[in-house]
Amino acid sequence: MTSRIYDEKILILDFGSQYTQLIARRVREAQVYCEIHPFNLNIEEIKKFMPAGIILSGGPASIYDEDAPMAAKEVLDLRVPVLGICYGMQYITHALGGEVARAEDREYGSAVIRIEDDQDLFQGLSRDKGEMVWMSHGDRIIRMPEGFQCLAGSKNSPVAAVADRSRKIYGVQFHPEVVHTPNGMKILKNFLFNICGCKPLWTMSSFVERTVADLRRRIGKERVICGISGGVDSSVTAVLLHRAVGPQLSCIFVDNALLRRGEVQEVMELFGRHYQMDVHLVDASEHFLEKLKGVTDPEEKRTIIGREFIYVFEKKARELGKAKFLAQGTLYPDVIESVSFKGPSATIKSHHNVGGLPEAMNLELVEPLRELFKDEVRQVGVELDLPRELVMRQPFPGPGLAVRILGEVTRERLEILRSADVLLLEEIRKADLYDKVWQSFAVLLPVKTVGVMGDERTYEHVIAVRIVDSLDAMTADWTRIPYEVLARISNRIINNVRGVNRVVYDISSKPPSTIEWE
Ligand code: XMP
């Protein structure tokens, strides 16, 4: 790595906490580059990484569990600053000869700590009025290792933060990375800037500059193929590549009949006309509808759509002639999931990506966004002058409207859903909610209900409205939409969409429900 933006890197060792990704996002927000690796990364790899500092994450284990996760023991001898968070702090204590024991009460939730020392880690925090922090632990420190001093304490954890300044090793019992620790970002920045000596070099404009140069070097004179879907990740990937290698890039956009109204035209207009890219639209709508005929099982729908996408994409790519590379918009959370300590253990829904394509076509993968979190990708989009509406677009599933039509997908049912979707989004935008919620969409249910219109009895479809708040789609809650907005959505859909006489609002959170209905 040659560029200065990678000169100062923080290594995060993951002991399995649900907050590990959040630690990484906060470090990046402070404009310092960081990577998450499993807790047992071997010492040679750690040295090769040349971290400016190491953060040991929290984790669900107790240090005295038989199979408690342990880092390479030399981690604390590298003369590199270390910050242990929760389990990470208990690990440090245990490894350096201190003592950890079960707390009498599990401490979970907000707590107040008293700062006893505000020299470096807690610089700028108040020693008088107590600091709100977020605790989540069952163990606590009862004896510090030799050379350590206590920086803060709380009622339940008399030793809530420790330091050995001569070795630059620090530990906090609470979670500075979560929003419930209001001064958490200040604490993390103190670690990064005061203790590790980092500078805020990680910006998206420096990322674009470096990535374009890297892509040019790697691709040379070869050709690249990129699938675009109209979503943020594939759009940013395509525009980055276009900036790097211009006409050597060919994009393929598959119309699978499952897109929203106007989407095909918008995508073609933006990439073809505005950016003047080589974009090939494949109208495969008939093909997909034919394959989906009579299919009602959600997993079967997903499997068919994934398989047919690969078939159609590959066929077009071959027609376009020999390419060496396939570009994909893989993001950092997907990468972490495959390397980290504990990923989701079961596939709840099979996600439709272009998995399997590179092997089938003998192409080399290019994934220029694989180091980035979603909010960073959006910033890159802004750097690349992508339209705001696209950069801020809500997520849309790969299998498209098929997973929002319960039961069989037909042309007629797609039209009903598209009309409802347009009206719903119009009202959400008018109420200035589009950017504030995670997703807002309509679902067509496979039941009909009785209604009355004028003097006529009707027997028509039901639309469910799903609007959720979320940070990362792993958990979500239904949005408390003002009644007036719900009323307008319902009125407009029932009055304007033929074939619908009832609208309901989905008030389920994830878990146990999921965001999409299928
Ligand atoms: P669920 O329904 O699992 O959705 O709660 C979580 C998030 O993922 C999106 N989603 C998908 N995205 N391909 C995608 O690229 C898919 O097959 C897919 N299925 C769900 C969903 O919209 C939500 O944001």
XYZ file of N, CA and C in Angstrom, residues 269-499:
693
model
N -31.096 6.686 -19.143
C -30.868 8.119 -19.340
C -29.587 8.554 -18.603
N -29.475 8.134 -17.350
C -28.342 8.569 -16.540
C -27.016 8.018 -17.052
N -26.969 6.697 -17.221
C -25.678 6.100 -17.574
C -25.358 6.237 -19.061
N -26.380 6.039 -19.898
C -26.160 6.111 -21.343
C -25.970 7.548 -21.798
N -26.978 8.395 -21.505
C -26.922 9.756 -22.045
C -26.023 10.659 -21.228
N -26.274 10.695 -19.905
C -25.538 11.651 -19.085
C -24.046 11.297 -18.975
N -23.769 10.069 -18.543
C -22.355 9.683 -18.387
C -21.723 9.159 -19.673
N -22.559 8.955 -20.703
C -22.047 8.454 -21.983
C -21.282 7.148 -21.826
N -21.871 6.264 -21.018
C -21.217 4.959 -20.848
C -21.751 3.993 -21.890
N -21.006 2.905 -22.069
C -21.449 1.857 -22.960
C -22.404 0.941 -22.170
N -23.701 1.250 -22.221
C -24.674 0.475 -21.432
C -25.561 -0.348 -22.350
N -25.738 -1.605 -21.990
C -26.580 -2.487 -22.805
C -27.784 -2.933 -22.000
N -28.946 -2.535 -22.476
C -30.182 -2.931 -21.807
C -30.630 -4.275 -22.394
N -30.873 -5.244 -21.502
C -31.416 -6.513 -21.983
C -32.861 -6.597 -21.511
N -33.780 -6.582 -22.445
C -35.185 -6.686 -22.057
C -35.536 -8.165 -21.896
N -35.458 -8.645 -20.666
C -35.727 -10.060 -20.407
C -37.046 -10.211 -19.654
N -37.927 -9.226 -19.769
C -39.133 -9.274 -18.946
C -40.020 -10.488 -19.275
N -40.184 -10.744 -20.573
C -41.000 -11.911 -20.956
C -40.405 -13.191 -20.371
N -39.095 -13.304 -20.523
C -38.374 -14.496 -20.073
C -38.603 -14.738 -18.566
N -38.447 -13.692 -17.769
C -38.611 -13.842 -16.311
C -40.055 -14.189 -15.953
N -41.005 -13.501 -16.601
C -42.412 -13.761 -16.264
C -42.807 -15.182 -16.635
N -42.267 -15.641 -17.730
C -42.535 -17.016 -18.170
C -42.014 -18.003 -17.112
N -40.772 -17.755 -16.632
C -40.162 -18.667 -15.649
C -40.870 -18.602 -14.298
N -41.485 -17.448 -14.010
C -42.139 -17.292 -12.699
C -43.607 -17.717 -12.728
N -44.087 -18.099 -13.895
C -45.503 -18.458 -14.022
C -45.891 -19.572 -13.043
N -46.934 -19.335 -12.277
C -47.444 -20.375 -11.376
C -46.623 -20.567 -10.108
N -45.513 -19.816 -9.957
C -44.653 -20.031 -8.784
C -45.137 -19.146 -7.628
N -45.366 -19.750 -6.466
C -45.837 -18.967 -5.319
C -44.886 -19.065 -4.123
N -44.034 -20.065 -4.094
C -43.141 -20.246 -2.948
C -42.020 -19.192 -2.963
N -41.842 -18.448 -1.840
C -40.864 -17.353 -1.833
C -39.438 -17.786 -2.186
N -38.968 -18.886 -1.618
C -37.599 -19.305 -1.898
C -37.448 -19.751 -3.342
N -38.514 -20.367 -3.875
C -38.450 -20.802 -5.267
C -38.370 -19.575 -6.187
N -39.129 -18.553 -5.846
C -39.059 -17.318 -6.647
C -37.638 -16.783 -6.653
N -37.057 -16.676 -5.457
C -35.702 -16.129 -5.342
C -34.702 -16.957 -6.133
N -34.827 -18.279 -6.031
C -33.884 -19.155 -6.734
C -34.009 -18.959 -8.241
N -35.236 -18.921 -8.721
C -35.443 -18.772 -10.169
C -34.874 -17.434 -10.649
N -35.150 -16.376 -9.897
C -34.703 -15.046 -10.331
C -33.170 -14.975 -10.353
N -32.540 -15.528 -9.312
C -31.076 -15.543 -9.253
C -30.492 -16.320 -10.425
N -31.053 -17.500 -10.670
C -30.529 -18.368 -11.733
C -30.721 -17.719 -13.108
N -31.902 -17.207 -13.354
C -32.182 -16.621 -14.674
C -31.375 -15.347 -14.894
N -31.121 -14.620 -13.805
C -30.300 -13.418 -13.945
C -28.914 -13.804 -14.466
N -28.341 -14.833 -13.865
C -27.003 -15.267 -14.297
C -27.032 -15.706 -15.762
N -28.086 -16.448 -16.113
C -28.204 -16.941 -17.490
C -28.246 -15.778 -18.491
N -29.136 -14.793 -18.199
C -29.330 -13.673 -19.125
C -28.074 -12.800 -19.185
N -27.498 -12.551 -18.025
C -26.320 -11.688 -17.934
C -25.142 -12.309 -18.705
N -24.953 -13.590 -18.460
C -23.819 -14.278 -19.070
C -23.948 -14.282 -20.594
N -25.168 -14.531 -21.051
C -25.404 -14.585 -22.496
C -25.035 -13.238 -23.130
N -25.485 -12.170 -22.497
C -25.208 -10.835 -23.041
C -23.712 -10.542 -22.998
N -23.089 -10.911 -21.860
C -21.660 -10.636 -21.712
C -20.869 -11.332 -22.815
N -21.252 -12.569 -23.136
C -20.530 -13.290 -24.199
C -20.701 -12.588 -25.545
N -21.914 -12.106 -25.771
C -22.167 -11.391 -27.031
C -21.262 -10.171 -27.179
N -20.969 -9.562 -26.032
C -20.179 -8.329 -26.078
C -18.700 -8.578 -26.339
N -18.296 -9.850 -26.327
C -16.893 -10.160 -26.630
C -16.070 -10.367 -25.378
N -14.832 -10.672 -25.589
C -13.969 -11.117 -24.498
C -13.658 -9.991 -23.507
N -13.943 -10.265 -22.230
C -13.541 -9.331 -21.176
C -12.673 -10.097 -20.198
N -11.852 -9.389 -19.445
C -11.025 -10.080 -18.458
C -11.594 -9.917 -17.056
N -12.311 -8.807 -16.819
C -12.753 -8.503 -15.459
C -14.269 -8.371 -15.340
N -14.771 -8.714 -14.161
C -16.166 -8.455 -13.821
C -16.174 -7.562 -12.578
N -16.828 -6.399 -12.667
C -16.857 -5.482 -11.520
C -18.113 -5.712 -10.704
N -17.950 -5.727 -9.371
C -19.098 -5.918 -8.484
C -19.062 -4.929 -7.336
N -20.247 -4.566 -6.844
C -20.338 -3.585 -5.764
C -20.362 -4.207 -4.382
N -19.469 -5.162 -4.118
C -19.392 -5.775 -2.786
C -18.969 -4.719 -1.764
N -19.633 -4.693 -0.604
C -19.271 -3.721 0.433
C -18.572 -4.397 1.615
N -17.994 -3.574 2.481
C -17.214 -4.111 3.600
C -18.013 -5.033 4.533
N -19.271 -4.695 4.856
C -20.018 -5.613 5.724
C -20.118 -7.044 5.151
N -20.200 -7.187 3.821
C -20.232 -8.544 3.234
C -18.893 -9.227 3.438
N -17.815 -8.437 3.340
C -16.473 -8.997 3.500
C -16.285 -9.450 4.945
N -16.683 -8.593 5.886
C -16.499 -8.924 7.307
C -17.271 -10.185 7.644
N -18.493 -10.269 7.104
C -19.320 -11.417 7.435
C -18.606 -12.732 7.109
N -17.796 -12.714 6.039
C -17.152 -13.959 5.669
C -15.864 -14.206 6.441
N -15.262 -13.177 7.056
C -14.007 -13.434 7.777
C -14.154 -13.374 9.287
N -15.249 -12.801 9.766
C -15.310 -12.480 11.178
C -15.590 -13.684 12.058
N -15.552 -13.411 13.342
C -15.672 -14.431 14.366
C -16.996 -15.181 14.242
N -18.063 -14.416 14.180
C -19.379 -15.053 14.116
C -20.246 -14.313 13.135
N -20.602 -14.954 12.060
C -21.546 -14.330 11.130
C -22.900 -14.907 11.433
N -23.943 -14.419 10.750
C -25.261 -15.029 10.939
C -25.143 -16.504 10.545
N -25.623 -17.383 11.398
C -25.323 -18.788 11.155
C -26.248 -19.436 10.128
N -27.453 -18.902 9.979
C -28.364 -19.565 9.050
C -28.802 -18.594 7.962
N -28.974 -19.107 6.780
C -29.503 -18.272 5.712
C -31.000 -18.158 5.918
N -31.443 -16.945 6.188
C -32.863 -16.764 6.432
C -33.591 -16.573 5.110
N -32.967 -15.762 4.239
C -33.475 -15.627 2.875
C -32.259 -15.680 1.979
N -32.358 -16.385 0.883
C -31.190 -16.404 0.019
C -31.164 -15.095 -0.753
N -30.095 -14.353 -0.609
C -30.026 -13.069 -1.294
C -29.537 -13.240 -2.714
N -30.119 -12.413 -3.566
C -29.810 -12.554 -4.972
C -28.684 -11.607 -5.345
N -27.519 -12.163 -5.540
C -26.402 -11.393 -6.051
C -25.932 -12.089 -7.312
N -24.856 -11.568 -7.912
C -24.388 -12.250 -9.113
C -23.401 -13.363 -8.742
N -23.543 -13.944 -7.552
C -22.688 -15.038 -7.103
C -22.648 -16.136 -8.149
N -21.478 -16.709 -8.354
C -21.384 -17.797 -9.329
C -21.005 -17.311 -10.715
N -21.211 -16.043 -11.005
C -20.912 -15.544 -12.349
C -19.431 -15.596 -12.711
N -18.557 -15.046 -11.826
C -17.158 -14.989 -12.229
C -16.571 -16.359 -12.529
N -16.950 -17.370 -11.705
C -16.416 -18.710 -11.949
C -16.913 -19.217 -13.296
N -18.240 -19.074 -13.509
C -18.844 -19.600 -14.730
C -18.214 -18.960 -15.962
N -17.848 -17.695 -15.859
C -17.376 -16.999 -17.050
C -15.866 -16.836 -17.081
N -15.213 -17.375 -16.055
C -13.776 -17.276 -16.025
C -13.293 -15.810 -16.029
N -13.925 -15.014 -15.195
C -13.567 -13.598 -15.121
C -12.907 -13.310 -13.782
N -12.041 -12.325 -13.786
C -11.427 -11.895 -12.529
C -12.316 -10.833 -11.904
N -12.501 -10.921 -10.593
C -13.384 -9.964 -9.924
C -12.678 -8.645 -9.610
N -13.377 -7.536 -9.831
C -12.901 -6.226 -9.369
C -13.958 -5.699 -8.419
N -13.560 -5.420 -7.177
C -14.534 -4.956 -6.190
C -14.029 -3.678 -5.528
N -14.161 -2.554 -6.208
C -13.523 -1.338 -5.689
C -14.129 -0.808 -4.388
N -15.314 -1.301 -4.008
C -15.937 -0.769 -2.788
C -15.796 -1.707 -1.599
N -14.964 -2.751 -1.729
C -14.968 -3.771 -0.682
C -14.384 -3.320 0.652
N -13.843 -2.116 0.702
C -13.364 -1.602 1.992
C -14.361 -0.641 2.615
N -15.476 -0.373 1.945
C -16.334 0.728 2.390
C -17.633 0.297 3.063
N -18.057 1.102 4.020
C -19.399 0.969 4.587
C -20.375 1.746 3.698
N -21.665 1.436 3.883
C -22.676 2.036 3.013
C -22.636 3.574 3.022
N -22.495 4.168 4.206
C -22.499 5.636 4.225
C -21.277 6.201 3.498
N -20.184 5.443 3.488
C -19.013 5.889 2.738
C -19.261 5.781 1.231
N -19.985 4.719 0.835
C -20.302 4.569 -0.592
C -21.146 5.753 -1.066
N -22.093 6.161 -0.221
C -22.915 7.320 -0.599
C -22.043 8.562 -0.763
N -21.069 8.736 0.145
C -20.178 9.903 0.012
C -19.353 9.827 -1.268
N -18.924 8.610 -1.625
C -18.181 8.456 -2.879
C -19.092 8.851 -4.050
N -20.362 8.441 -3.972
C -21.332 8.828 -4.998
C -21.422 10.336 -5.137
N -21.410 11.026 -4.010
C -21.460 12.492 -4.042
C -20.189 13.039 -4.709
N -19.037 12.460 -4.324
C -17.767 12.877 -4.935
C -17.801 12.723 -6.453
N -18.521 11.682 -6.911
C -18.545 11.377 -8.343
C -19.698 12.085 -9.053
N -20.369 12.992 -8.326
C -21.463 13.774 -8.920
C -22.667 12.957 -9.330
N -22.893 11.834 -8.696
C -24.126 11.093 -8.987
C -25.299 11.897 -8.436
N -26.478 11.811 -9.069
C -27.603 12.602 -8.575
C -27.962 12.228 -7.141
N -28.378 13.223 -6.393
C -28.708 13.028 -4.991
C -29.763 11.934 -4.792
N -30.793 11.933 -5.660
C -31.874 10.937 -5.494
C -31.315 9.528 -5.567
N -30.313 9.342 -6.421
C -29.760 8.001 -6.536
C -28.886 7.671 -5.321
N -28.061 8.624 -4.923
C -27.133 8.397 -3.813
C -27.897 8.092 -2.522
N -29.033 8.748 -2.333
C -29.793 8.581 -1.096
C -30.903 7.527 -1.234
N -30.880 6.771 -2.316
C -31.971 5.835 -2.550
C -32.094 4.793 -1.452
N -33.331 4.475 -1.118
C -33.554 3.408 -0.136
C -33.164 2.062 -0.765
N -32.794 1.079 0.073
C -32.449 -0.228 -0.490
C -33.633 -0.829 -1.253
N -33.306 -1.575 -2.282
C -34.327 -2.272 -3.068
C -33.795 -3.681 -3.299
N -34.590 -4.706 -3.018
C -34.046 -6.067 -3.086
C -33.744 -6.520 -4.511
N -32.713 -7.338 -4.652
C -32.359 -7.880 -5.966
C -33.546 -8.524 -6.685
N -34.339 -9.370 -6.014
C -35.480 -9.999 -6.701
C -36.645 -9.031 -6.914
N -36.424 -7.773 -6.592
C -37.368 -6.716 -6.943
C -38.768 -6.919 -6.402
N -39.729 -6.501 -7.216
C -41.114 -6.527 -6.746
C -41.631 -7.950 -6.543
N -40.905 -8.944 -7.037
C -41.379 -10.329 -6.879
C -41.551 -10.693 -5.412
N -40.674 -10.140 -4.528
C -40.802 -10.501 -3.112
C -41.781 -9.580 -2.382
N -42.412 -8.681 -3.154
C -43.439 -7.817 -2.560
C -44.806 -8.141 -3.159
N -44.838 -9.183 -3.988
C -46.122 -9.682 -4.484
C -46.269 -11.068 -3.894
N -47.170 -11.232 -2.957
C -47.322 -12.550 -2.350
C -48.183 -13.387 -3.278
N -47.755 -14.606 -3.511
C -48.455 -15.416 -4.499
C -47.811 -15.226 -5.859
N -48.559 -15.549 -6.905
C -47.977 -15.554 -8.244
C -47.666 -14.136 -8.756
N -46.551 -14.014 -9.472
C -46.178 -12.734 -10.079
C -46.738 -12.706 -11.504
N -47.648 -11.792 -11.762
C -48.185 -11.666 -13.125
C -48.047 -10.202 -13.542
N -48.186 -9.965 -14.849
C -48.120 -8.595 -15.352
C -49.151 -7.697 -14.676
N -50.371 -8.241 -14.545
C -51.458 -7.438 -13.965
C -51.146 -7.069 -12.509
N -50.670 -8.030 -11.746
C -50.389 -7.776 -10.334
C -49.189 -6.834 -10.183
N -48.225 -6.959 -11.096
C -47.085 -6.033 -11.062
C -47.553 -4.598 -11.294
N -48.491 -4.432 -12.224
C -48.987 -3.077 -12.516
C -49.694 -2.476 -11.307
N -50.488 -3.289 -10.622
C -51.181 -2.794 -9.422
C -50.157 -2.340 -8.386
N -49.156 -3.182 -8.145
C -48.163 -2.848 -7.124
C -47.361 -1.603 -7.503
N -46.981 -1.524 -8.795
C -46.207 -0.349 -9.250
C -46.990 0.934 -9.027
N -48.291 0.896 -9.334
C -49.092 2.122 -9.171
C -49.154 2.515 -7.704
N -49.340 1.535 -6.840
C -49.421 1.833 -5.399
C -48.079 2.357 -4.894
N -46.998 1.754 -5.375
C -45.637 2.121 -4.969
C -45.342 3.591 -5.315
N -45.725 4.010 -6.513
C -45.480 5.390 -6.945
C -46.187 6.364 -6.002
N -47.464 6.081 -5.710
C -48.245 6.997 -4.863
C -47.696 7.038 -3.441
N -47.356 5.875 -2.937
C -46.812 5.801 -1.580
C -45.539 6.643 -1.475
N -44.618 6.460 -2.439
C -43.356 7.196 -2.372
C -43.570 8.693 -2.559
N -44.525 9.055 -3.384
C -44.831 10.486 -3.550
C -45.239 11.093 -2.213
N -46.105 10.416 -1.501
C -46.580 10.947 -0.216
C -45.460 10.971 0.823
N -44.622 9.943 0.803
C -43.504 9.895 1.758
C -42.534 11.046 1.485
N -42.298 11.312 0.216
C -41.397 12.431 -0.129
C -42.019 13.762 0.265
N -43.329 13.900 -0.031
C -44.003 15.156 0.302
C -43.922 15.423 1.805
N -44.015 14.371 2.585
C -43.973 14.537 4.048
C -42.531 14.648 4.551
N -41.567 14.696 3.623
C -40.161 14.827 3.957
C -39.661 13.657 4.811
N -40.147 12.464 4.477
C -39.759 11.295 5.274
C -38.820 10.342 4.525
N -38.682 10.546 3.206
C -37.952 9.558 2.397
C -36.540 9.289 2.930
N -35.817 10.340 3.261
C -34.437 10.162 3.742
C -34.380 9.794 5.215
N -35.513 9.952 5.911
C -35.477 9.726 7.356
C -35.766 8.276 7.715
N -36.488 7.583 6.852
C -36.793 6.180 7.171
C -35.835 5.282 6.390
N -35.734 4.033 6.809
C -34.821 3.103 6.131
C -35.421 2.654 4.798
N -36.679 2.239 4.847
C -37.371 1.811 3.634
C -38.854 2.125 3.761
N -39.488 2.405 2.632
C -40.938 2.594 2.627
C -41.455 2.016 1.315
N -42.329 1.031 1.414
C -42.787 0.388 0.172
C -44.153 -0.278 0.350
N -44.734 -0.660 -0.775
C -46.036 -1.315 -0.763
C -45.881 -2.808 -1.053
N -46.791 -3.587 -0.505
C -46.785 -5.040 -0.713
C -48.186 -5.436 -1.169
N -48.256 -6.281 -2.180
C -49.566 -6.732 -2.652
C -49.897 -8.089 -2.033
N -51.002 -8.152 -1.321
C -51.340 -9.395 -0.615
C -52.171 -10.343 -1.489
N -52.113 -11.614 -1.204
C -52.814 -12.594 -2.045
C -54.240 -12.849 -1.559
N -54.866 -11.833 -1.027
C -56.261 -12.013 -0.595
C -57.095 -10.886 -1.184
N -58.383 -11.139 -1.311
C -59.289 -10.067 -1.733
C -60.251 -9.814 -0.588
N -60.705 -8.574 -0.485
C -61.666 -8.283 0.580
C -62.862 -7.526 0.002
N -63.910 -7.497 0.783
C -65.141 -6.842 0.333
C -65.092 -5.361 0.681
N -65.580 -4.547 -0.232
C -65.657 -3.118 0.027
C -66.908 -2.557 -0.621
N -67.054 -1.235 -0.517
C -68.201 -0.634 -1.176
C -67.728 0.661 -1.818
N -68.098 0.827 -3.090
C -67.708 2.038 -3.795
C -68.958 2.578 -4.476
N -69.404 3.766 -4.111
C -70.711 4.241 -4.569
C -71.736 3.295 -3.982
N -72.601 2.764 -4.833
C -73.570 1.795 -4.319
C -73.160 0.366 -4.613
N -71.956 0.246 -5.162
C -71.534 -1.078 -5.620
C -70.729 -1.829 -4.566
N -70.956 -3.102 -4.467
C -70.105 -3.944 -3.631
C -68.850 -4.231 -4.452
N -67.685 -4.158 -3.805
C -66.453 -4.515 -4.536
C -65.804 -5.700 -3.837
N -64.962 -6.392 -4.580
C -64.232 -7.536 -4.034
C -62.847 -7.471 -4.655
N -61.926 -6.810 -3.928
C -60.645 -6.471 -4.568
C -59.429 -6.696 -3.666
N -58.276 -6.285 -4.218
C -56.991 -6.561 -3.558
C -56.717 -5.690 -2.326
N -55.761 -6.179 -1.502
C -55.306 -5.433 -0.322
C -53.836 -5.056 -0.524
N -53.526 -3.801 -0.230
C -52.119 -3.359 -0.238
C -51.683 -3.173 1.217
N -50.513 -3.758 1.556
C -49.936 -3.495 2.882
C -48.831 -2.460 2.702
N -48.780 -1.509 3.606
C -47.730 -0.496 3.566
C -46.684 -0.860 4.619
N -45.425 -0.915 4.188
C -44.342 -1.265 5.115
C -43.368 -0.089 5.169
N -43.206 0.504 6.339
C -42.249 1.609 6.503
C -41.455 1.311 7.772
N -40.134 1.245 7.643
C -39.335 0.854 8.811
C -38.149 1.780 9.054
N -37.754 1.844 10.324
C -36.514 2.509 10.717
C -35.485 1.415 10.987
N -34.260 1.672 10.583
C -33.204 0.699 10.846
C -31.862 1.381 10.672
N -30.811 0.755 11.239
C -29.464 1.293 11.047
C -28.694 0.469 10.046
N -28.985 -0.830 9.998
C -28.184 -1.698 9.142
C -28.986 -2.867 8.589
N -30.311 -2.808 8.698
C -31.209 -3.858 8.200
C -31.163 -5.157 9.027
N -30.235 -5.247 9.994
C -30.188 -6.461 10.810
C -31.375 -6.484 11.781
N -31.694 -5.299 12.308
C -32.898 -5.158 13.113
C -33.654 -3.957 12.551
N -34.940 -3.913 12.795
C -35.732 -2.790 12.282
C -36.981 -2.647 13.135
N -37.522 -1.437 13.126
C -38.783 -1.231 13.826
C -39.727 -0.501 12.882
N -41.025 -0.740 13.014
C -41.960 -0.031 12.137
C -41.988 1.436 12.525
N -42.059 2.289 11.533
C -41.984 3.724 11.778
C -43.329 4.254 12.271
N -43.243 5.102 13.302
C -44.472 5.730 13.819
C -44.824 6.889 12.907
N -45.425 6.574 11.781
C -45.789 7.571 10.771
C -46.984 8.383 11.283
N -46.954 9.700 11.100
C -48.128 10.479 11.526
C -49.408 9.964 10.850
N -50.511 9.954 11.609
C -51.774 9.444 11.065
C -52.174 10.145 9.767
N -51.919 11.479 9.703
C -52.365 12.216 8.504
C -51.654 11.696 7.263
N -50.349 11.332 7.434
C -49.612 10.827 6.271
C -50.170 9.460 5.876
N -50.446 8.631 6.879
C -51.032 7.314 6.586
C -52.385 7.493 5.889
N -53.140 8.456 6.350
C -54.465 8.685 5.767
C -54.329 9.078 4.296
N -53.378 9.955 3.997
C -53.196 10.380 2.597
C -52.743 9.210 1.731
N -51.824 8.408 2.257
C -51.352 7.251 1.487
C -52.534 6.342 1.161
N -53.313 6.052 2.178
C -54.443 5.134 1.995
C -55.458 5.708 1.003
N -55.816 6.983 1.169
C -56.782 7.606 0.247
C -56.313 7.565 -1.181
N -55.055 7.955 -1.368
C -54.583 8.029 -2.753
C -54.524 6.656 -3.392
N -54.091 5.665 -2.639
C -54.001 4.323 -3.237
C -55.405 3.792 -3.559
N -56.316 3.901 -2.612
C -57.649 3.334 -2.853
C -58.393 4.094 -3.960
N -58.213 5.412 -4.002
C -58.928 6.182 -5.023
C -58.333 6.069 -6.414
N -57.036 5.773 -6.475
C -56.392 5.833 -7.794
C -55.920 4.506 -8.368
N -55.770 3.502 -7.528
C -55.269 2.237 -8.075
C -56.445 1.290 -8.298
N -56.714 1.013 -9.540
C -57.837 0.124 -9.837
C -57.531 -1.268 -9.340
N -58.526 -1.857 -8.686
C -58.331 -3.227 -8.212
C -57.932 -3.285 -6.741
